[in-house]
Coordinates of N, CA and C in Angstrom, one line a residue:
M1315 N 205.0 141.5 260.0 CA 204.8 141.7 261.4 C 205.9 140.9 262.2
K1316 N 206.1 139.6 261.8 CA 207.1 138.8 262.5 C 208.5 139.4 262.4
R1317 N 208.8 139.9 261.2 CA 210.1 140.5 261.0 C 210.2 141.7 261.8
L1318 N 209.1 142.6 262.0 CA 209.2 143.7 262.8 C 209.4 143.4 264.3
F1319 N 208.7 142.2 264.7 CA 208.8 141.8 266.1 C 210.2 141.4 266.4
R1320 N 210.8 140.7 265.4 CA 212.2 140.1 265.5 C 213.2 141.3 265.6
T1321 N 213.0 142.3 264.8 CA 213.8 143.5 264.8 C 213.8 144.2 266.2
I1322 N 212.5 144.5 266.7 CA 212.4 145.0 268.0 C 213.0 144.3 269.1
S1323 N 212.8 143.0 269.1 CA 213.4 142.1 270.1 C 214.9 142.2 270.1
L1324 N 215.5 142.2 268.9 CA 217.0 142.4 268.7 C 217.5 143.8 269.3
L1325 N 216.7 144.9 269.0 CA 217.1 146.1 269.6 C 217.1 146.2 271.1
I1326 N 216.0 145.5 271.6 CA 215.9 145.4 273.1 C 217.1 144.7 273.7
V1327 N 217.5 143.5 273.1 CA 218.6 142.7 273.6 C 219.9 143.6 273.5
L1328 N 220.1 144.3 272.4 CA 221.3 145.1 272.3 C 221.3 146.2 273.2
A1329 N 220.1 146.8 273.4 CA 220.1 148.0 274.5 C 220.4 147.4 275.9
A1330 N 219.9 146.3 276.2 CA 220.2 145.7 277.5 C 221.8 145.3 277.6
A1331 N 222.3 145.0 276.4 CA 223.8 144.6 276.5 C 224.8 145.7 276.7
I1332 N 224.4 146.9 276.2 CA 225.2 148.1 276.1 C 225.7 148.4 277.5
P1333 N 224.9 148.6 278.6 CA 225.4 149.0 279.9 C 226.4 148.0 280.4
C1334 N 226.1 146.6 280.1 CA 226.9 145.5 280.6 C 228.3 145.6 280.0
S1335 N 228.3 145.9 278.7 CA 229.5 146.0 277.9 C 230.3 147.1 278.4
A1336 N 229.6 148.3 278.6 CA 230.4 149.5 279.0 C 231.0 149.3 280.4
A1337 N 230.3 148.6 281.2 CA 230.9 148.2 282.6 C 232.0 147.4 282.5
G1338 N 232.0 146.4 281.6 CA 233.1 145.5 281.4 C 234.3 146.2 280.8
L1339 N 234.1 147.1 279.9 CA 235.2 147.9 279.2 C 235.7 148.9 280.3
G1340 N 234.9 149.4 281.2 CA 235.4 150.2 282.2 C 236.4 149.5 283.2
E1341 N 236.0 148.2 283.6 CA 236.9 147.4 284.4 C 238.2 147.3 283.8
L1342 N 238.3 147.2 282.4 CA 239.5 147.0 281.7 C 240.2 148.3 281.3
N1343 N 239.8 149.4 281.8 CA 240.3 150.7 281.5 C 240.2 151.0 280.0
I1344 N 239.2 150.6 279.4 CA 239.0 150.8 277.9 C 237.8 151.7 277.7
F1345 N 238.1 152.8 277.0 CA 237.1 153.8 276.7 C 236.4 154.3 278.0
N1346 N 237.1 154.4 279.0 CA 236.5 154.7 280.4 C 236.7 156.2 280.7
H1347 N 237.5 157.0 279.8 CA 237.7 158.4 280.1 C 237.8 159.0 278.6
L1348 N 237.5 160.4 278.7 CA 237.5 161.2 277.5 C 238.2 162.5 277.7
G1349 N 239.1 162.8 276.8 CA 239.7 164.0 276.9 C 239.5 164.9 275.6
V1350 N 239.6 166.2 275.7 CA 239.5 167.0 274.5 C 240.7 168.0 274.5
G1351 N 241.1 168.5 273.3 CA 242.3 169.3 273.3 C 242.2 170.3 272.1
A1352 N 242.9 171.3 272.2 CA 243.2 172.2 271.0 C 244.6 172.2 270.7
H1353 N 244.9 172.3 269.4 CA 246.3 172.3 269.0 C 246.5 173.3 267.9
V1354 N 247.9 173.6 267.8 CA 248.3 174.6 266.7 C 249.7 174.0 266.2
G1355 N 250.0 174.2 264.9 CA 251.3 173.7 264.5 C 251.4 174.0 262.9
T1356 N 252.2 173.2 262.4 CA 252.5 173.4 260.9 C 251.3 172.9 260.1
T1357 N 250.4 172.3 260.5 CA 249.2 171.8 259.8 C 248.1 172.9 260.0
G1358 N 248.3 173.9 260.9 CA 247.2 174.8 261.2 C 246.8 174.8 262.6
F1359 N 245.5 174.9 262.9 CA 244.9 174.8 264.2 C 243.8 173.7 264.2
G1360 N 243.4 173.1 265.3 CA 242.3 172.2 265.3 C 242.0 171.8 266.7
F1361 N 241.2 170.6 266.7 CA 240.6 170.1 267.9 C 240.7 168.6 267.9
E1362 N 240.8 168.0 269.0 CA 240.9 166.5 269.1 C 240.1 166.0 270.3
A1363 N 239.7 164.9 270.1 CA 239.1 164.1 271.2 C 239.9 162.8 271.4
A1364 N 240.0 162.3 272.6 CA 240.8 161.2 272.8 C 240.3 160.3 274.0
T1365 N 240.6 159.0 273.8 CA 240.1 158.0 274.9 C 241.1 156.9 275.0
P1366 N 241.3 156.3 276.2 CA 242.2 155.3 276.3 C 241.7 153.9 275.8
I1367 N 242.5 153.1 275.2 CA 242.1 151.7 274.7 C 242.7 150.7 275.8
T1368 N 244.0 151.0 276.2 CA 244.6 150.2 277.4 C 245.5 151.3 278.0
K1369 N 246.2 150.9 279.1 CA 247.1 151.8 279.7 C 248.4 152.1 278.8
W1370 N 248.5 151.3 277.8 CA 249.6 151.6 276.8 C 249.2 152.3 275.6
V1371 N 247.9 152.3 275.2 CA 247.4 152.9 274.0 C 246.2 153.8 274.2
T1372 N 246.4 155.0 273.5 CA 245.3 156.0 273.5 C 244.9 156.4 272.1
L1373 N 243.6 156.3 271.9 CA 243.0 156.7 270.5 C 242.7 158.1 270.5
R1374 N 243.1 158.8 269.3 CA 242.8 160.2 269.1 C 242.1 160.4 267.7
G1375 N 241.2 161.3 267.7 CA 240.5 161.7 266.5 C 240.2 163.1 266.4
G1376 N 240.5 163.8 265.3 CA 240.3 165.2 265.4 C 240.1 165.8 264.0
V1377 N 240.0 167.1 263.9 CA 239.9 168.0 262.7 C 241.0 169.1 262.8
T1378 N 241.7 169.3 261.7 CA 242.7 170.3 261.7 C 242.4 171.2 260.5
I1379 N 242.5 172.5 260.7 CA 242.2 173.5 259.7 C 243.4 174.4 259.5
M1380 N 243.8 174.5 258.2 CA 244.7 175.5 257.7 C 244.0 176.7 257.2
P1381 N 244.1 177.9 258.0 CA 243.5 179.0 257.5 C 243.9 179.5 256.1
G1382 N 243.2 180.4 255.5 CA 243.5 180.9 254.2 C 244.8 181.7 254.1
I1383 N 245.8 181.2 254.5 CA 247.1 182.0 254.3 C 247.5 182.0 252.8
S1384 N 247.7 183.2 252.3 CA 248.0 183.4 250.9 C 249.2 184.2 250.7
F1385 N 249.7 184.2 249.5 CA 250.9 184.8 249.0 C 250.8 185.1 247.6
H1386 N 251.7 186.0 247.1 CA 251.7 186.3 245.6 C 253.1 185.9 245.0
T1387 N 253.1 185.4 243.8 CA 254.4 185.1 243.2 C 254.2 185.3 241.7
D1388 N 255.4 185.7 241.1 CA 255.4 185.9 239.6 C 255.6 184.5 238.9
I1389 N 254.8 184.1 238.0 CA 255.0 182.9 237.2 C 255.1 183.1 235.7
D1390 N 256.1 182.7 235.1 CA 256.3 182.8 233.7 C 255.3 182.0 232.8
G1391 N 255.0 182.6 231.8 CA 254.2 181.9 230.8 C 254.3 182.2 229.3
T1392 N 253.6 181.7 228.6 CA 253.7 181.8 227.0 C 252.3 181.8 226.4
Y1393 N 252.1 182.8 225.4 CA 251.0 182.8 224.7 C 251.3 182.7 223.3
T1394 N 250.4 182.1 222.5 CA 250.5 182.0 221.1 C 249.4 182.6 220.4
D1395 N 249.7 183.7 219.6 CA 248.8 184.5 218.9 C 248.5 183.9 217.5
Y1396 N 247.2 183.6 217.2 CA 246.9 183.0 215.9 C 246.1 184.0 215.0
S1397 N 246.1 185.2 215.4 CA 245.2 186.3 214.6 C 246.1 186.6 213.3
N1398 N 245.2 187.0 212.4 CA 245.8 187.5 211.0 C 246.5 186.4 210.3
G1399 N 246.2 185.1 210.6 CA 246.9 184.0 209.9 C 248.2 183.8 210.3
R1400 N 248.7 184.4 211.4 CA 250.1 184.2 211.8 C 250.1 183.4 213.2
Q1401 N 251.2 182.9 213.5 CA 251.4 182.2 214.7 C 252.6 182.7 215.4
I1402 N 252.4 183.6 216.4 CA 253.4 184.3 217.0 C 253.4 184.0 218.6
E1403 N 254.6 183.5 219.0 CA 254.7 183.2 220.4 C 255.3 184.3 221.3
Q1404 N 254.8 184.7 222.4 CA 255.3 185.7 223.2 C 255.3 185.2 224.6
D1405 N 256.4 185.6 225.3 CA 256.5 185.4 226.8 C 255.8 186.3 227.6
F1406 N 255.3 186.0 228.7 CA 254.7 187.0 229.7 C 254.9 186.5 231.2
T1407 N 254.6 187.3 232.0 CA 254.7 187.0 233.5 C 253.4 187.4 234.1
L1408 N 252.8 186.5 234.8 CA 251.6 186.7 235.5 C 251.8 186.6 237.1
N1409 N 251.3 187.6 237.7 CA 251.2 187.6 239.3 C 250.1 186.7 239.7
A1410 N 250.5 185.5 240.3 CA 249.4 184.7 240.7 C 249.4 184.7 242.2
K1411 N 248.2 184.1 242.7 CA 248.0 184.1 244.2 C 247.9 182.6 244.6
G1412 N 248.7 182.3 245.6 CA 248.7 181.0 246.2 C 248.0 180.9 247.5
S1413 N 247.1 180.0 247.8 CA 246.4 179.8 249.1 C 246.7 178.4 249.6
L1414 N 246.9 178.5 251.0 CA 247.2 177.2 251.7 C 246.0 176.6 252.4
S1415 N 244.9 177.2 252.2 CA 243.7 176.8 252.9 C 243.3 175.3 252.8
R1416 N 243.1 174.6 253.8 CA 242.7 173.1 253.8 C 242.1 172.7 255.1
V1417 N 241.3 171.6 255.0 CA 240.7 171.0 256.2 C 241.0 169.6 256.2
Q1418 N 241.6 169.0 257.3 CA 241.9 167.6 257.4 C 241.4 167.0 258.6
G1419 N 241.1 165.7 258.5 CA 240.7 164.9 259.7 C 241.8 163.8 260.0
S1420 N 241.8 163.3 261.1 CA 242.9 162.4 261.6 C 242.4 161.4 262.6
V1421 N 243.0 160.2 262.5 CA 242.8 159.2 263.4 C 244.2 158.7 263.9
I1422 N 244.6 158.7 265.1 CA 246.0 158.4 265.5 C 245.9 157.6 266.8
F1423 N 246.8 156.6 266.9 CA 247.1 155.7 268.1 C 248.3 156.1 268.7
N1424 N 248.2 156.7 270.0 CA 249.5 156.9 270.8 C 249.8 155.6 271.5
V1425 N 251.1 155.2 271.5 CA 251.6 154.0 272.3 C 252.6 154.5 273.2
Y1426 N 252.4 154.2 274.5 CA 253.2 154.6 275.6 C 254.1 153.4 276.0
P1427 N 255.4 153.4 275.7 CA 256.2 152.2 276.1 C 256.4 152.0 277.6
I1428 N 256.4 153.2 278.4 CA 256.6 153.0 279.8 C 255.6 153.9 280.4
P1429 N 254.2 153.4 280.4 CA 253.1 154.3 280.8 C 253.2 154.7 282.2
H1430 N 253.8 154.0 283.2 CA 253.8 154.4 284.5 C 254.9 155.5 284.9
L1431 N 255.9 155.5 284.0 CA 257.1 156.3 284.3 C 257.3 157.6 283.4
S1432 N 256.7 157.5 282.2 CA 256.9 158.5 281.3 C 255.7 158.8 280.3
S1433 N 255.5 160.1 279.9 CA 254.5 160.5 279.0 C 255.0 160.5 277.6
L1434 N 256.3 159.9 277.3 CA 256.8 159.8 276.1 C 256.0 158.8 275.2
Y1435 N 255.7 159.0 274.0 CA 254.9 158.1 273.1 C 255.4 158.1 271.7
I1436 N 255.1 157.0 271.0 CA 255.3 156.9 269.6 C 253.9 156.7 269.1
A1437 N 253.5 157.2 267.9 CA 252.2 157.0 267.4 C 252.2 156.9 265.9
A1438 N 251.0 156.3 265.5 CA 250.8 156.0 264.0 C 249.4 156.2 263.8
G1439 N 249.1 156.6 262.6 CA 247.7 156.8 262.2 C 247.7 157.4 260.8
A1440 N 246.7 158.2 260.5 CA 246.5 158.7 259.1 C 245.8 160.1 259.2
Y1441 N 246.1 161.0 258.3 CA 245.3 162.1 258.0 C 244.5 161.9 256.7
F1442 N 243.3 162.4 256.6 CA 242.5 162.2 255.5 C 241.7 163.4 255.1
G1443 N 241.4 163.5 253.8 CA 240.8 164.8 253.3 C 241.8 165.8 253.1
G1444 N 241.4 167.1 252.6 CA 242.4 168.1 252.5 C 243.5 167.8 251.5
G1445 N 243.1 167.1 250.3 CA 244.2 166.8 249.3 C 244.8 168.0 248.6
K1446 N 244.1 169.1 248.6 CA 244.6 170.2 248.0 C 245.5 171.0 248.9
I1447 N 246.9 170.9 248.6 CA 247.8 171.5 249.5 C 248.1 173.0 249.1
L1448 N 247.8 173.3 247.8 CA 248.1 174.7 247.4 C 247.1 175.1 246.3
G1449 N 246.3 176.2 246.4 CA 245.4 176.7 245.4 C 246.1 177.8 244.7
I1450 N 246.0 177.9 243.3 CA 246.6 178.8 242.5 C 245.5 179.6 241.6
T1451 N 245.6 180.9 241.7 CA 244.6 181.7 240.9 C 245.3 182.9 240.5
G1452 N 244.8 183.5 239.4 CA 245.4 184.7 238.9 C 244.6 185.2 237.7
H1453 N 245.0 186.4 237.2 CA 244.2 187.2 236.2 C 245.2 188.1 235.5
S1454 N 245.0 188.2 234.2 CA 245.7 189.1 233.3 C 244.8 189.9 232.3
D1455 N 244.8 191.2 232.4 CA 243.9 191.9 231.6 C 244.6 191.9 230.1
E1456 N 245.8 191.8 230.0 CA 246.5 191.6 228.7 C 246.0 190.4 228.0
L1457 N 246.1 189.3 228.7 CA 245.6 188.1 227.9 C 244.1 188.1 227.6
M1458 N 243.3 188.8 228.3 CA 241.9 188.9 228.3 C 241.6 189.6 226.9
N1459 N 242.4 190.4 226.3 CA 242.3 191.1 225.0 C 242.9 190.3 223.9
L1460 N 243.2 189.1 224.0 CA 243.7 188.2 223.0 C 242.9 187.0 222.8
P1461 N 241.7 187.3 222.2 CA 240.8 186.1 222.0 C 241.3 184.9 221.1
D1462 N 242.1 185.3 220.1 CA 242.7 184.4 219.2 C 244.0 183.8 219.6
S1463 N 244.1 183.4 220.8 CA 245.4 183.0 221.3 C 245.3 181.7 222.2
H1464 N 246.4 181.1 222.5 CA 246.5 180.0 223.5 C 247.5 180.4 224.4
S1465 N 247.1 180.4 225.8 CA 247.9 180.9 226.8 C 248.2 179.9 227.9
Y1466 N 249.3 179.8 228.6 CA 249.5 178.9 229.6 C 250.6 179.4 230.5
L1467 N 250.6 179.0 231.8 CA 251.6 179.3 232.7 C 252.6 178.0 232.8
E1468 N 253.9 178.2 233.0 CA 254.8 177.1 233.0 C 255.1 177.0 234.4
I1469 N 254.6 175.7 234.9 CA 254.9 175.3 236.4 C 255.5 174.0 236.3
G1470 N 256.9 174.0 236.4 CA 257.7 172.8 236.3 C 257.5 172.2 235.0
D1471 N 257.2 170.9 235.0 CA 257.1 170.2 233.6 C 255.6 170.2 233.2
Y1472 N 254.8 171.2 233.6 CA 253.4 171.3 233.4 C 253.1 172.6 232.7
Q1473 N 252.0 172.7 232.0 CA 251.4 173.8 231.4 C 250.0 174.0 231.9
L1474 N 249.9 175.1 232.7 CA 248.6 175.4 233.4 C 247.8 176.4 232.5
P1475 N 246.7 176.0 231.8 CA 246.0 176.9 230.9 C 245.4 178.2 231.5
V1476 N 245.5 179.3 230.7 CA 244.9 180.5 231.0 C 243.7 180.6 230.1
D1477 N 242.4 180.8 230.6 CA 241.3 180.8 229.8 C 241.1 182.1 229.0
K1478 N 240.1 182.2 228.1 CA 239.9 183.3 227.2 C 239.6 184.6 227.9
N1479 N 239.2 184.6 229.2 CA 239.0 185.8 230.0 C 240.3 186.2 230.8
G1480 N 241.3 185.6 230.5 CA 242.6 186.0 231.3 C 242.7 185.4 232.7
N1481 N 241.9 184.4 233.0 CA 241.9 183.9 234.3 C 242.6 182.5 234.3
V1482 N 243.2 182.1 235.4 CA 243.9 180.9 235.6 C 243.5 180.4 236.9
E1483 N 243.2 179.0 237.0 CA 242.8 178.4 238.2 C 243.4 177.0 238.3
G1484 N 244.3 176.8 239.3 CA 244.9 175.5 239.4 C 245.1 175.1 240.9
A1485 N 245.5 173.9 241.1 CA 245.9 173.4 242.4 C 246.9 172.4 242.4
L1486 N 247.8 172.4 243.4 CA 248.7 171.2 243.7 C 248.0 170.3 244.7
K1487 N 247.8 169.1 244.3 CA 247.1 168.1 245.2 C 248.0 167.0 245.5
V1488 N 247.8 166.4 246.6 CA 248.4 165.2 247.2 C 247.4 164.1 247.5
N1489 N 247.9 163.0 247.9 CA 247.0 161.9 248.3 C 245.9 162.2 249.4
S1490 N 244.7 161.9 249.2 CA 243.7 162.2 250.2 C 243.8 161.5 251.5
F1491 N 244.6 160.3 251.3 CA 244.7 159.5 252.6 C 246.3 159.5 252.8
R1492 N 246.8 159.9 253.9 CA 248.2 160.1 254.2 C 248.5 159.5 255.6
P1493 N 249.3 158.4 255.5 CA 249.8 157.8 256.7 C 250.6 158.8 257.5
Y1494 N 250.7 158.6 258.8 CA 251.4 159.5 259.7 C 252.0 158.7 260.8
I1495 N 253.3 159.1 261.0 CA 254.0 158.6 262.1 C 254.6 159.7 263.0
V1496 N 254.8 159.6 264.3 CA 255.1 160.7 265.1 C 255.7 160.2 266.4
I1497 N 256.5 161.0 267.0 CA 257.1 160.9 268.3 C 256.7 162.1 269.1
G1498 N 256.2 161.9 270.4 CA 255.7 163.0 271.1 C 255.8 162.8 272.7
F1499 N 255.3 163.8 273.3 CA 255.4 163.8 274.8 C 254.1 164.5 275.3
G1500 N 253.4 163.8 276.2 CA 252.1 164.4 276.8 C 251.1 163.3 276.7
R1501 N 250.0 163.7 277.5 CA 248.9 162.7 277.6 C 247.6 163.4 277.2
P1502 N 247.0 163.1 276.2 CA 245.7 163.7 275.9 C 244.5 163.5 276.8
V1503 N 244.7 162.4 277.6 CA 243.7 162.0 278.6 C 244.6 161.9 279.9
S1504 N 244.6 162.9 280.6 CA 245.5 163.0 281.8 C 244.8 163.1 283.1
N1505 N 245.4 162.7 284.2 CA 244.8 162.9 285.5 C 244.8 164.3 286.0
K1506 N 245.6 165.2 285.3 CA 245.6 166.6 285.6 C 244.5 167.3 285.0
R1507 N 244.1 168.5 285.5 CA 243.0 169.3 284.8 C 243.5 169.7 283.4
L1508 N 244.7 170.1 283.2 CA 245.2 170.6 281.9 C 246.5 169.8 281.7
N1509 N 246.8 169.4 280.4 CA 248.0 168.8 280.0 C 248.5 169.5 278.7
F1510 N 249.9 169.7 278.8 CA 250.5 170.3 277.6 C 251.3 169.2 276.8
G1511 N 251.1 169.1 275.5 CA 251.8 168.1 274.7 C 252.4 168.6 273.4
V1512 N 253.5 167.9 273.0 CA 254.1 168.3 271.8 C 254.5 167.1 270.9
E1513 N 254.5 167.2 269.7 CA 254.8 166.0 268.9 C 255.4 166.5 267.6
L1514 N 256.3 165.6 267.1 CA 257.0 165.8 265.8 C 256.9 164.6 265.0
G1515 N 256.3 164.8 263.7 CA 256.1 163.7 262.8 C 256.0 164.1 261.4
V1516 N 255.7 163.2 260.6 CA 255.5 163.5 259.1 C 254.2 162.7 258.5
Q1517 N 253.6 163.4 257.6 CA 252.6 162.8 256.8 C 253.2 162.3 255.5
F1518 N 252.9 161.1 255.0 CA 253.4 160.6 253.8 C 252.3 160.9 252.8
H1519 N 252.6 162.0 252.0 CA 251.5 162.3 251.0 C 251.8 162.0 249.6
G1520 N 252.9 161.5 249.2 CA 253.2 161.1 247.9 C 253.6 162.4 247.1
K1521 N 253.8 162.2 245.7 CA 254.3 163.4 244.9 C 252.9 164.2 244.6
M1522 N 253.3 165.5 244.5 CA 252.2 166.4 244.3 C 251.9 166.4 242.8
K1523 N 250.6 166.6 242.5 CA 250.1 166.6 241.1 C 249.4 168.0 240.8
L1524 N 249.5 168.4 239.6 CA 248.9 169.7 239.2 C 247.7 169.5 238.5
Y1525 N 246.6 170.2 238.9 CA 245.3 170.2 238.5 C 244.8 171.5 237.9
N1526 N 244.0 171.5 236.7 CA 243.4 172.7 236.3 C 241.9 172.6 236.7
Q1527 N 241.5 173.3 237.6 CA 240.2 173.1 238.1 C 240.1 171.7 238.6
D1528 N 239.3 170.8 238.1 CA 239.2 169.4 238.6 C 239.9 168.4 237.7
T1529 N 240.6 168.8 236.7 CA 241.2 168.0 235.7 C 242.8 167.9 236.1
E1530 N 243.2 166.6 236.2 CA 244.7 166.4 236.4 C 245.5 166.7 235.2
L1531 N 246.5 167.5 235.2 CA 247.3 167.8 234.0 C 248.5 166.7 233.9
D1532 N 248.9 166.5 232.6 CA 249.9 165.5 232.4 C 251.1 166.4 232.1
K1533 N 252.4 165.8 232.4 CA 253.6 166.5 232.1 C 253.7 166.7 230.6
I1534 N 254.5 167.7 230.2 CA 254.7 168.0 228.8 C 255.7 167.0 228.3
P1535 N 255.4 166.3 227.2 CA 256.3 165.2 226.7 C 257.7 165.8 226.3
G1536 N 258.7 165.2 226.7 CA 260.1 165.6 226.4 C 260.6 166.8 227.0
V1537 N 259.9 167.3 228.1 CA 260.3 168.4 228.9 C 260.8 167.9 230.3
D1538 N 261.9 168.4 230.7 CA 262.5 168.0 232.1 C 263.0 169.3 232.7
N1539 N 262.2 170.1 233.3 CA 262.6 171.3 234.0 C 263.3 171.1 235.3
D1540 N 264.1 171.9 235.7 CA 264.8 171.7 236.9 C 264.6 173.1 237.8
D1541 N 263.5 173.7 237.6 CA 263.3 174.9 238.3 C 262.7 174.7 239.8
D1542 N 262.5 175.7 240.5 CA 262.1 175.6 241.9 C 260.7 174.9 242.1
W1543 N 259.8 175.1 241.1 CA 258.5 174.4 241.2 C 258.7 172.9 241.1
Q1544 N 259.4 172.5 240.1 CA 259.5 171.0 239.9 C 260.3 170.3 240.9
K1545 N 261.3 171.0 241.5 CA 262.0 170.4 242.6 C 261.1 170.2 243.8
W1546 N 260.2 171.3 244.1 CA 259.4 171.2 245.2 C 258.3 170.0 245.0
M1547 N 257.8 169.9 243.8 CA 256.8 168.9 243.5 C 257.4 167.5 243.5
D1548 N 258.6 167.4 243.0 CA 259.2 166.0 243.0 C 259.7 165.5 244.3
K1549 N 260.3 166.5 245.1 CA 261.1 166.0 246.3 C 260.3 166.2 247.6
L1550 N 259.3 167.0 247.7 CA 258.5 167.1 248.8 C 257.3 166.1 248.9
T1551 N 257.8 164.8 249.2 CA 256.7 163.8 249.3 C 256.2 163.5 250.7
V1552 N 256.7 164.2 251.6 CA 256.3 164.2 253.0 C 256.0 165.6 253.5
Y1553 N 255.1 165.6 254.4 CA 254.7 167.0 255.0 C 255.1 166.9 256.5
P1554 N 256.1 167.8 257.0 CA 256.5 167.8 258.3 C 255.4 168.4 259.3
V1555 N 255.3 167.7 260.4 CA 254.3 168.1 261.4 C 254.9 168.4 262.7
L1556 N 254.9 169.6 263.2 CA 255.2 170.0 264.5 C 253.9 170.6 265.3
K1557 N 253.5 170.0 266.3 CA 252.3 170.3 266.8 C 252.3 170.5 268.3
F1558 N 251.7 171.6 268.9 CA 251.6 171.8 270.4 C 250.1 171.7 270.8
T1559 N 249.9 171.0 271.8 CA 248.4 170.6 272.2 C 248.2 171.0 273.7
L1560 N 247.1 171.6 273.9 CA 246.7 171.9 275.3 C 245.4 171.0 275.4
S1561 N 245.3 170.1 276.4 CA 244.2 169.2 276.5 C 243.7 169.1 278.0
G1562 N 242.5 168.6 278.2 CA 242.0 168.3 279.4 C 241.0 167.2 279.5
R1563 N 240.8 166.6 280.6 CA 240.0 165.4 280.7 C 238.6 165.8 281.1
I1564 N 237.6 165.3 280.4 CA 236.2 165.7 280.7 C 235.6 164.7 281.8
F1565 N 236.0 163.4 281.6 CA 235.6 162.5 282.6 C 236.5 161.2 282.6

C-alpha cells in the first residue's frame, strides 16, 4: 500500500510539472511548434513531422515507403544432374523478378547556420529498418522436373540456390541502421501556410550482402567475378537521396 501511495504521489508531481516544463520550453522556442509534410524522391514517398529545438536546429522524424517497383532480368545459372549415377553440369538462364519494395524510418536534425537570413541547412541523422534493398524471386519449370540435381544462380561471387520445385528466393540486404548526411533548403516548420523544400544527401549503408530467404550466403571460395552484379554489390556502399517536400505548420 505504501509503495502504491508513493507511486501515485510521484505521478501527481510529474503531472503538475509537465505544464510548467512545457511553458518553460515554449519561452525558449523549444518544441513550441509542430509541422507535418509529405515528400517524394529517390527513397520513395513518405511523411514527416518536425519541431524546432532552437532557432538553429529542427528535429524531423518520419516514415518513407518505396512502392513495389519491379523489373525482370535474365540470370545465368548452373545445374548438376546426379541421375543414373552420372554427374553432368549444364548451364541455364532463369528470368528472375526484382522488387525494390521497402519501408524506412528516419530521425534527422536540420542545422540552419544563418536562421534569420536563409533557409539553407545542413543535416545529419539516420535511416533505420528497410534493410532489404532488392528482393529476388523466380521459377523454372525445367528445373522443377530435375529432382536429382543441384541448381543455383550465379550472382557475382555468390551462388543463390534453386529449390527442388524450381523456385528461387533471395534478397540483397544492407545495414538496418544507416547514417545520413544532407544539404537542403526549406523549413519543415515555417511561418507560412505551406513550404516547399528540397534536399540532396546520402545514406551510408555499407556493402550489400546476398541472402537466401533468411540465411546470409558466403562468397564462393577462390572465385572473383567482375560482372555487373558484383560491381554493384561492392561499389554501391551509399544510397543517394534526392527528396522534395511540401510541408505546413499545424501550430
